[in-house]
Coordinates of C-alpha atoms in Angstrom, one line a residue:
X1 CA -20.5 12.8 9.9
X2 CA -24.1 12.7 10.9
X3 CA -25.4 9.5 12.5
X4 CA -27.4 8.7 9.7
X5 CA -24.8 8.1 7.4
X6 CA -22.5 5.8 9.5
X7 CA -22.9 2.1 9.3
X8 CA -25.4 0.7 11.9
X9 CA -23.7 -1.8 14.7
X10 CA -25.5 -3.4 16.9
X11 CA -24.3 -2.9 20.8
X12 CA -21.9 -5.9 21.7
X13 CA -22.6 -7.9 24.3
X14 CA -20.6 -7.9 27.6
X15 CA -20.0 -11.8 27.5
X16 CA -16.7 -13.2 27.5
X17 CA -16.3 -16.9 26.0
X18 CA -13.7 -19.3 26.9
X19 CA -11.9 -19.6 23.9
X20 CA -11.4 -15.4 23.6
X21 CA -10.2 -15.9 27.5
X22 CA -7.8 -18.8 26.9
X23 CA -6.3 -16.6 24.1
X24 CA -5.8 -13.7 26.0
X25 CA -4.3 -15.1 29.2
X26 CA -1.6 -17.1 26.9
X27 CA -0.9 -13.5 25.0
X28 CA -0.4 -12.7 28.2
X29 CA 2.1 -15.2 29.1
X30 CA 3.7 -15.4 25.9
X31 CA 4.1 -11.3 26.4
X32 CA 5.8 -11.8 30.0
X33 CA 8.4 -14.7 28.4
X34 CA 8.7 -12.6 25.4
X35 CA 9.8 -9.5 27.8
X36 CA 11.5 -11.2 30.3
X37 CA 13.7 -12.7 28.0
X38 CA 14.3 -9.0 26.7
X39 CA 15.1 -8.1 30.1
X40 CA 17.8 -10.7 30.9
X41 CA 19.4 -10.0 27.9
X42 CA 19.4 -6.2 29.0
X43 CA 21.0 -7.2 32.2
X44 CA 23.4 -9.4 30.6
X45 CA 25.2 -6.0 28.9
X46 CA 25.8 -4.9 32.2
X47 CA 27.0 -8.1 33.7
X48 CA 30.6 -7.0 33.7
X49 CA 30.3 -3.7 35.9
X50 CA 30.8 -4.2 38.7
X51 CA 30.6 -1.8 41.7
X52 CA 34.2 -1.6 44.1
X53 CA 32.9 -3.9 46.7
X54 CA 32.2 -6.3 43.8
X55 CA 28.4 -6.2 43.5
X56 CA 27.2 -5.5 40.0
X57 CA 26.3 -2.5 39.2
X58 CA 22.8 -2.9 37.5
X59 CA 20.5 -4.9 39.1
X60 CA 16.5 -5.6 39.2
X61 CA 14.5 -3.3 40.9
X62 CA 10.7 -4.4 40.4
X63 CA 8.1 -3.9 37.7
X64 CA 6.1 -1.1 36.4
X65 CA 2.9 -0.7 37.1
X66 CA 0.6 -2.9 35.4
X67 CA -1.0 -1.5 32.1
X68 CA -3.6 -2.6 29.5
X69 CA -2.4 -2.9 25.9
X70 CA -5.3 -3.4 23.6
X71 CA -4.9 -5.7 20.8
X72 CA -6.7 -8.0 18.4
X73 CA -7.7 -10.2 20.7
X74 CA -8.7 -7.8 23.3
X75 CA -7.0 -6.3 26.0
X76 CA -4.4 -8.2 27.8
X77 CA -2.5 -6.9 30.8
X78 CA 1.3 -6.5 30.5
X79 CA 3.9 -6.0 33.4
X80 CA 7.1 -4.8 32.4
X81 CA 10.3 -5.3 34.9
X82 CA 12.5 -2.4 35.6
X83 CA 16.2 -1.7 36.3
X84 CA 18.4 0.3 38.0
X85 CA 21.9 1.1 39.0
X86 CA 23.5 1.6 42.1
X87 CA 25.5 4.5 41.5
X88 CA 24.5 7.5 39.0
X89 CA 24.8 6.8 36.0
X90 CA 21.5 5.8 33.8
X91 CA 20.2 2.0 32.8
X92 CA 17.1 2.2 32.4
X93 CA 15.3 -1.1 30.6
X94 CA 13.0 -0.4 27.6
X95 CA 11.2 -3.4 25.9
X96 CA 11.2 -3.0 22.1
X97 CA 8.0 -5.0 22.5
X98 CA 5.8 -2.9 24.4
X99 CA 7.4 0.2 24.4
X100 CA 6.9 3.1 27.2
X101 CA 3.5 4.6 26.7
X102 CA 2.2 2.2 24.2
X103 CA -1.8 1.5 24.8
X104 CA -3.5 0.0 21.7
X105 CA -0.9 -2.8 19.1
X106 CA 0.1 -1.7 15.9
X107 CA -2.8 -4.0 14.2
X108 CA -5.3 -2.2 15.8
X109 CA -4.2 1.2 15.3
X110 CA -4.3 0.0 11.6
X111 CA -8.1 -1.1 12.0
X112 CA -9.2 2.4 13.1
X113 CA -8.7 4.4 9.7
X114 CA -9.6 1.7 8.1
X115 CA -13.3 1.4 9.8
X116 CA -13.3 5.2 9.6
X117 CA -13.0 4.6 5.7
X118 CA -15.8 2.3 5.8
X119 CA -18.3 5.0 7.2
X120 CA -17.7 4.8 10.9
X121 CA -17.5 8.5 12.4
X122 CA -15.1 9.1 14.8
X123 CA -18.0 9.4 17.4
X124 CA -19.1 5.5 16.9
X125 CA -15.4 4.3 17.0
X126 CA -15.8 2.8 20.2
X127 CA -18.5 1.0 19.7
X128 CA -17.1 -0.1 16.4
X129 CA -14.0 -1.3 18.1
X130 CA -16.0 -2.8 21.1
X131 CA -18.2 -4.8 18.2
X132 CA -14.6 -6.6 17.8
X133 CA -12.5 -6.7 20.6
X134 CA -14.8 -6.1 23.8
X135 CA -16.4 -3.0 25.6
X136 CA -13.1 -3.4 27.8
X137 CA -10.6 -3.2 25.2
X138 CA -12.4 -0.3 23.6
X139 CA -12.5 1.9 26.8
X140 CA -9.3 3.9 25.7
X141 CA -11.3 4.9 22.0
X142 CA -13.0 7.9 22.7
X143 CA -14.1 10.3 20.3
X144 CA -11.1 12.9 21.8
X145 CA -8.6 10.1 21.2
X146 CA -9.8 9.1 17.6
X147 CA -9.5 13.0 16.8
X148 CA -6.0 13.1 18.5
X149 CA -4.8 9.8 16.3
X150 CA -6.1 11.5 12.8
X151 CA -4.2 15.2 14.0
X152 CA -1.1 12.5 14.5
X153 CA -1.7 10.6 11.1
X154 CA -2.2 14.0 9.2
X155 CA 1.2 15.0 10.8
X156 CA 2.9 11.6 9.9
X157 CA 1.5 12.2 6.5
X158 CA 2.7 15.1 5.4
X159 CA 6.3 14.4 7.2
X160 CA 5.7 11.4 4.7
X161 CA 5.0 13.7 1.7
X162 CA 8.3 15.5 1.9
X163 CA 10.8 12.1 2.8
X164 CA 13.6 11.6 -0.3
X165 CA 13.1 8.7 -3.1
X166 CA 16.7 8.9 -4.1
X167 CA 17.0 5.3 -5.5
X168 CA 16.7 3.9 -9.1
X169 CA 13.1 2.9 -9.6
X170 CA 12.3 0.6 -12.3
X171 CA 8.8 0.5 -12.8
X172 CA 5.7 2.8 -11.2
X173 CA 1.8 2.2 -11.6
X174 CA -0.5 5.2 -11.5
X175 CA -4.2 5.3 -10.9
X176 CA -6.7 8.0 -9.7
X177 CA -8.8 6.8 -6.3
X178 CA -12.2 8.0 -6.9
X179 CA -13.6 7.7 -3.3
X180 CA -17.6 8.5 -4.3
X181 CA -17.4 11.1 -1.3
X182 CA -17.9 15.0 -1.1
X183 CA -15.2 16.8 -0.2
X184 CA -15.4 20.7 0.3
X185 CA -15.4 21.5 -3.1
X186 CA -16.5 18.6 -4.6
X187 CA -16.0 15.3 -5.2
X188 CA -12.2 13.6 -3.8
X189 CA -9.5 12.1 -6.3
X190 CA -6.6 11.1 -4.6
X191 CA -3.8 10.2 -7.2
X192 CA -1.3 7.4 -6.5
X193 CA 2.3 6.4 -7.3
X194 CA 3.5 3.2 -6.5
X195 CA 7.0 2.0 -7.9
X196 CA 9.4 -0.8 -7.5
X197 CA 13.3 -0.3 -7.1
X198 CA 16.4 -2.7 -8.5
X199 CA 15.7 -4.4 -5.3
X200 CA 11.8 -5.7 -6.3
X201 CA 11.0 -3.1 -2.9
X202 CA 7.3 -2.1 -3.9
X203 CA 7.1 1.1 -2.3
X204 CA 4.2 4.1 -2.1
X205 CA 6.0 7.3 -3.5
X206 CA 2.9 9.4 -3.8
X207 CA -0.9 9.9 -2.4
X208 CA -1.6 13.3 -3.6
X209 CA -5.3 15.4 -4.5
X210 CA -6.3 15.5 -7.8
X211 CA -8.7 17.5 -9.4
X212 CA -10.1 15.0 -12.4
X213 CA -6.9 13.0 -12.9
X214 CA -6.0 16.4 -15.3
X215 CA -3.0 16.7 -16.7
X216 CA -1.9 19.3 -14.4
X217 CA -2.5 17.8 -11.3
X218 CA -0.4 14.5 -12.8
X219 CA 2.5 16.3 -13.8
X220 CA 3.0 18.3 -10.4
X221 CA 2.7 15.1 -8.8
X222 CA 5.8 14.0 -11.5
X223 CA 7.3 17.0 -10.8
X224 CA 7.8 16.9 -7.2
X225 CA 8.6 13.6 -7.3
X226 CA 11.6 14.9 -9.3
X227 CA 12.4 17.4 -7.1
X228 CA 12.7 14.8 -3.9
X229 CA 15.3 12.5 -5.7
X230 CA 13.7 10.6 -8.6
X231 CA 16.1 11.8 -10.8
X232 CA 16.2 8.9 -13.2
X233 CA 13.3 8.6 -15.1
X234 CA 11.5 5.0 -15.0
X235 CA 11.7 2.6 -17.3
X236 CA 8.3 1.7 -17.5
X237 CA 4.9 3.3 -16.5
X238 CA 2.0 1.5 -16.0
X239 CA -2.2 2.8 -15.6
X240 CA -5.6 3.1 -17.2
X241 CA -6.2 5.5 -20.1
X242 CA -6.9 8.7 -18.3
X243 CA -5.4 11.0 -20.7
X244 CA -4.1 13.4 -18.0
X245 CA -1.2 11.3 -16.8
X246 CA 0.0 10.0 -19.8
X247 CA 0.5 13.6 -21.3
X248 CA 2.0 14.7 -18.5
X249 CA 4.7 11.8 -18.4
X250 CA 5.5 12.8 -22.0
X251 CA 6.2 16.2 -20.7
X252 CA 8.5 15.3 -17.5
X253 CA 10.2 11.9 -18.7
X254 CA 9.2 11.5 -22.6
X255 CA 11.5 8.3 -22.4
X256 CA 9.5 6.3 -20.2
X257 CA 7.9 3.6 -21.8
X258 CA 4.3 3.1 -21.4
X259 CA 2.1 -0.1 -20.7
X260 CA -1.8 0.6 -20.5
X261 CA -3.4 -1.5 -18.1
X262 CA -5.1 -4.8 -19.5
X263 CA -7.3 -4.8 -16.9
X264 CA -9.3 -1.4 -17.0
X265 CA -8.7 -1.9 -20.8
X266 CA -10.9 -5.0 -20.3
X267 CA -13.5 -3.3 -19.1
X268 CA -14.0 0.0 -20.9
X269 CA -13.9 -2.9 -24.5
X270 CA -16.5 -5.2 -22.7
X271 CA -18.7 -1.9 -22.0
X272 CA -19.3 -1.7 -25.7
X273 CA -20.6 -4.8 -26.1
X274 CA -23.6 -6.2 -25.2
X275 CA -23.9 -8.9 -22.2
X276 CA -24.7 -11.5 -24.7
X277 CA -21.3 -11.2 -26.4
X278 CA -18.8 -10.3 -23.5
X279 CA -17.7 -13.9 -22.3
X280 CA -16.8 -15.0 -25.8
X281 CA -15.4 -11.0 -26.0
X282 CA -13.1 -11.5 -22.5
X283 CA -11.7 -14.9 -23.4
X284 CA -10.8 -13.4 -27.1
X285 CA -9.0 -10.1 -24.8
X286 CA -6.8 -13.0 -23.0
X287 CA -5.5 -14.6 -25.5
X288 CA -3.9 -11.2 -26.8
X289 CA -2.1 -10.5 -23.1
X290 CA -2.1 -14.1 -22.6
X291 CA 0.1 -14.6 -25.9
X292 CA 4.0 -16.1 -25.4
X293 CA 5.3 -13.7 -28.2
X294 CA 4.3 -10.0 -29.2
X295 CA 3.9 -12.1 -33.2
X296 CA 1.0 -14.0 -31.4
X297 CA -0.4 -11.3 -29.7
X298 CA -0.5 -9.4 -32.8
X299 CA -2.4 -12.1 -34.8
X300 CA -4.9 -12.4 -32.0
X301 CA -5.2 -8.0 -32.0
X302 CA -6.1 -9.1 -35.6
X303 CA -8.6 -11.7 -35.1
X304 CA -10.2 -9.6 -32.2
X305 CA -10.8 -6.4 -34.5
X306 CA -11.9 -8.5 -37.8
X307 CA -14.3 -10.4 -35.9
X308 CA -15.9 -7.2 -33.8
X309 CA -15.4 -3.8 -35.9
X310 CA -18.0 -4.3 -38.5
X311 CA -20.9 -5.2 -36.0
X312 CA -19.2 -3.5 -32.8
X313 CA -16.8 -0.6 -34.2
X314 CA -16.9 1.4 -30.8
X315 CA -15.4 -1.7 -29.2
X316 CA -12.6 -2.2 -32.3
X317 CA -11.8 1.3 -31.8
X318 CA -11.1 1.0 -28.0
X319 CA -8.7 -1.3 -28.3
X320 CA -6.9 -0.2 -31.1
X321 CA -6.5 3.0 -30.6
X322 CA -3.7 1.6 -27.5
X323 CA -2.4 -0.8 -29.4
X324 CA 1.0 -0.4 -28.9
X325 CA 1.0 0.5 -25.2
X326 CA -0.7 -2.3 -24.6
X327 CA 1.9 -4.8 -25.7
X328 CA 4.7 -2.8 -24.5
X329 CA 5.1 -5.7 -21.8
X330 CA 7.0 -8.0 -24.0
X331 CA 10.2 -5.7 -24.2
X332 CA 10.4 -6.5 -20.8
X333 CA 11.6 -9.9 -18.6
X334 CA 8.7 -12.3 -18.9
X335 CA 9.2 -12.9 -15.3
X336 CA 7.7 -9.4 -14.9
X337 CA 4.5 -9.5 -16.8
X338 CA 2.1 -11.1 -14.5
X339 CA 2.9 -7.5 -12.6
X340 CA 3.2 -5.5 -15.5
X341 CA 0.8 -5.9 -17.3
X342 CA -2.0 -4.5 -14.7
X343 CA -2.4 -1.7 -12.3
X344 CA -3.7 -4.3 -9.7
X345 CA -1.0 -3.3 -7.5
X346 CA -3.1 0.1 -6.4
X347 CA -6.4 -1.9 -7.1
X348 CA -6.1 -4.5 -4.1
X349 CA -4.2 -2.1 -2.3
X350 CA -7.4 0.1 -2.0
X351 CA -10.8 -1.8 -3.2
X352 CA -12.0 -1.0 0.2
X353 CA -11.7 3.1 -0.6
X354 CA -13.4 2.9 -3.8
X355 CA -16.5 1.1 -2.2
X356 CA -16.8 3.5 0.6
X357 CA -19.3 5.6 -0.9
X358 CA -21.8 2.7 -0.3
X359 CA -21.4 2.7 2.9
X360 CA -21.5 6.4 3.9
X361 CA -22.5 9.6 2.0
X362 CA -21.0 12.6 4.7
X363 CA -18.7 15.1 3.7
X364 CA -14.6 15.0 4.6
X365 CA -12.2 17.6 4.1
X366 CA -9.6 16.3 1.6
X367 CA -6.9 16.4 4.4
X368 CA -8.7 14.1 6.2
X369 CA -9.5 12.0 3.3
X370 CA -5.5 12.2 2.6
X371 CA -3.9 11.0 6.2
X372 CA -6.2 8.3 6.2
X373 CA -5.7 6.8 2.7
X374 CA -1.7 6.8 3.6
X375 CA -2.6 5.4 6.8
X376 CA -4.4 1.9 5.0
X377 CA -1.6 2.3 2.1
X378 CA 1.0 2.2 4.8
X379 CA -0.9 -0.9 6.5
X380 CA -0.9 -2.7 3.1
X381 CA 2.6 -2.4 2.0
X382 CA 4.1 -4.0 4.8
X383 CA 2.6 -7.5 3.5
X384 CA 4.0 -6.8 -0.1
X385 CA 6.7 -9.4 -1.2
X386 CA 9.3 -8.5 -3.5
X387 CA 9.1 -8.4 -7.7
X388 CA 9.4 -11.9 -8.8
X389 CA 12.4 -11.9 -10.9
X390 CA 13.5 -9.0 -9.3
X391 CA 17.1 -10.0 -9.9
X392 CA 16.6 -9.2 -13.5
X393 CA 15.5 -5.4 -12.7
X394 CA 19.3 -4.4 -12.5
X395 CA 19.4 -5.5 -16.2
X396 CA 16.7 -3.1 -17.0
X397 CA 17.9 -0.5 -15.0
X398 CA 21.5 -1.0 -17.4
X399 CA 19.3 -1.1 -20.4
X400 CA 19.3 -4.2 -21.3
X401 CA 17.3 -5.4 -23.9
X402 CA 14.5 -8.2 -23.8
X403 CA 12.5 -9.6 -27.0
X404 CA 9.3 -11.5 -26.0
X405 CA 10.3 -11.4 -22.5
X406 CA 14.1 -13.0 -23.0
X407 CA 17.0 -11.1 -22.6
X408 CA 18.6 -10.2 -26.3
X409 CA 22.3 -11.1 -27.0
X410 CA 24.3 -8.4 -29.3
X411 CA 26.2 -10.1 -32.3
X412 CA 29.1 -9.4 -31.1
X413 CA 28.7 -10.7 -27.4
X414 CA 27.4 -14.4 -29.2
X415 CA 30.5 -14.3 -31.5
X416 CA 32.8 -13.7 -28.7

């Protein structure tokens, strides 16, 4: 990127306050307690061996040399202890908490594609990170080693690309991530698969290119999917109305049932209408998805179009023309709605990526693009909880059926 289209940051100043000092020298503390408690415990496996003379066989032998790891908070020195035996044979200590080699914590790591997503070139990273953490803790950020974690993350990424989803996956959301940047043949869509297992595990299964969301990019996305283990087709797909995807599941797994998403939906209705009329318009929209039974929700489709397709037909038509995918939600457990109903899974997952194009205008390749979209994906699902009601997913996976949310009884199960 050129420096004109980087976000401006001001030079931080190389002050340190109090507060940021009392916080790093308890890190720093916690850190040793944390590791020395890791140590004993290391020690303690080896308590039994002894040597012939009766002395044990491991025993302490010092520390490492002292390194910097950088975290949120700065950079905070760490001194790891050491082991070693006194006859041949290896027992060597290695802390699961700082691990051998590690310089910068896993949050931070996290922070860099995520500023370079936001318009910061890899040349300005350090003075990005030093905005946050300190010129000190930004020291090890140079533009080589920003280069050197993207060739890492590309790596990770497409290791990522080919791992197995052998599971049975319920439900997936789609969507296509129109970044607003050049790429080198245009402008990048990056098309994403999230699904949820019998478990309630929300999990990414795909971040692929896409050229316009067309029905060929979508279905070899479905198709290798296939090919890694998704045998089973879902039970229910959920996304916007792009037309490519939804031909394209009809094609791979034509029994998948299909939900269109109420939000988008919202939006491309309310875009018909003038700005007069859209309040009255949205609360009229919520009480059709808002509805307890599909009987209600269907009266309210019906008061909805009477009341706008004389005076607004292009905003009748919109919503009627999806009628039944967009009720679909009610053959499925009511506790699952609230997620069902909407793609906002992808949408708060990546907000940030969509709005990028306001704060930078430069030109990535599409690999680049790629690695560091899975990178922030990969930050964002560790903080996903499970499905609620996710103990009713194994019903749907069995093929159980649900009316209005609640789980239908066969005749012959009541009369027994």
């Amino acid at each position: 990127m050129d420096n004109d289209n980087v976000v401006a940051l001001a030079a931080p100043a190389t002050v340190s306050d109090p507060l940021t000092d009392l916080l790093r020298s308890g890190a720093r503390r916690l850190i040793e307690a944390a590791v020395s408690a890791e140590f004993e415990e290391h020690l303690s496996a080896f308590a039994s061996q002894k040597l012939a003379d009766g002395r044990r066989r491991v025993v302490r032998n010092g520390h490492l040399p002292d390194r910097q790891v950088l975290t949120g908070i700065g950079a905070v020195d760490v001194r790891v202890p050491k082991s070693r035996s006194r006859e041949g044979s290896p027992a060597t200590f290695r802390s699961s908490l700082v691990p051998p080699y590690v310089r910068r914590s896993a949050s931070l790591d996290a922070a860099v594609p995520w500023l370079y997503l936001h318009g910061v070139s890899t040349g300005k990273m350090r003075a990005a990170v030093a905005a946050l953490v300190g010129e000190e803790a930004a020291r090890g950020l140079s533009a080589n080693v920003v280069s050197r974690l993207k060739r890492v993350w590309d790596e990770e990424y497409r290791s990522w690309c080919q791992r197995s989803l052998d599971d049975d996956w319920v439900y997936v959301w789609v969507d296509g991530i129109h970044s607003g940047l050049r790429g080198d043949d245009g402008k990048l869509c990056v098309l994403v698969v999230i699904g949820v297992n019998a478990r309630g595990e929300k999990h990414f299964l795909a971040i692929e290119d896409g050229v316009r969301e067309s029905t060929q990019s979508w279905r070899e996305v479905l198709l290798g999917m296939r090919q890694r283990g998704f045998a089973r087709p879902p039970k229910l797909a959920v996304g916007d109305g792009a037309m490519g995807f939804w031909a394209a599941l009809d094609e791979v797994w034509p029994d998948t049932a299909q939900q269109r998403c109420w939000m988008h939906k919202t939006v491309n209705v309310l875009n018909c209408l003038p700005k007069s009329g859209q309040a009255k318009a949205t609360q009229g929209l919520r009480e059709i998805w808002m509805a307890e039974s599909r009987a209600a929700a269907e009266r309210a489709f019906d008061d909805f179009l009477e009341r706008y397709e004389d005076k607004y037909p292009k905003a009748a038509d919109c919503l009627a023309r999806d009628r039944g995918e967009l009720l679909a939600f009610y053959d499925f457990p009511a506790a699952h709605w609230t997620h069902i109903r909407t793609t906002n899974v992808i949408e708060s997952a990546f907000a940030t990526i969509r709005h990028r194009s306001s704060r930078a205008k430069g030109c990535v390749t599409r690999q680049s693009m790629l690695s560091m979209i899975y990178k922030m994906g990969m930050s964002a699902e560790k903080s996903w909880r499970r499905l609620r009601g996710f103990r009713q997913l194994a019903k749907v996976v069995e093929g159980v059926k649900f009316n209005d949310g609640i789980e239908t009884v066969e005749d012959s199960r009541a009369a027994a």
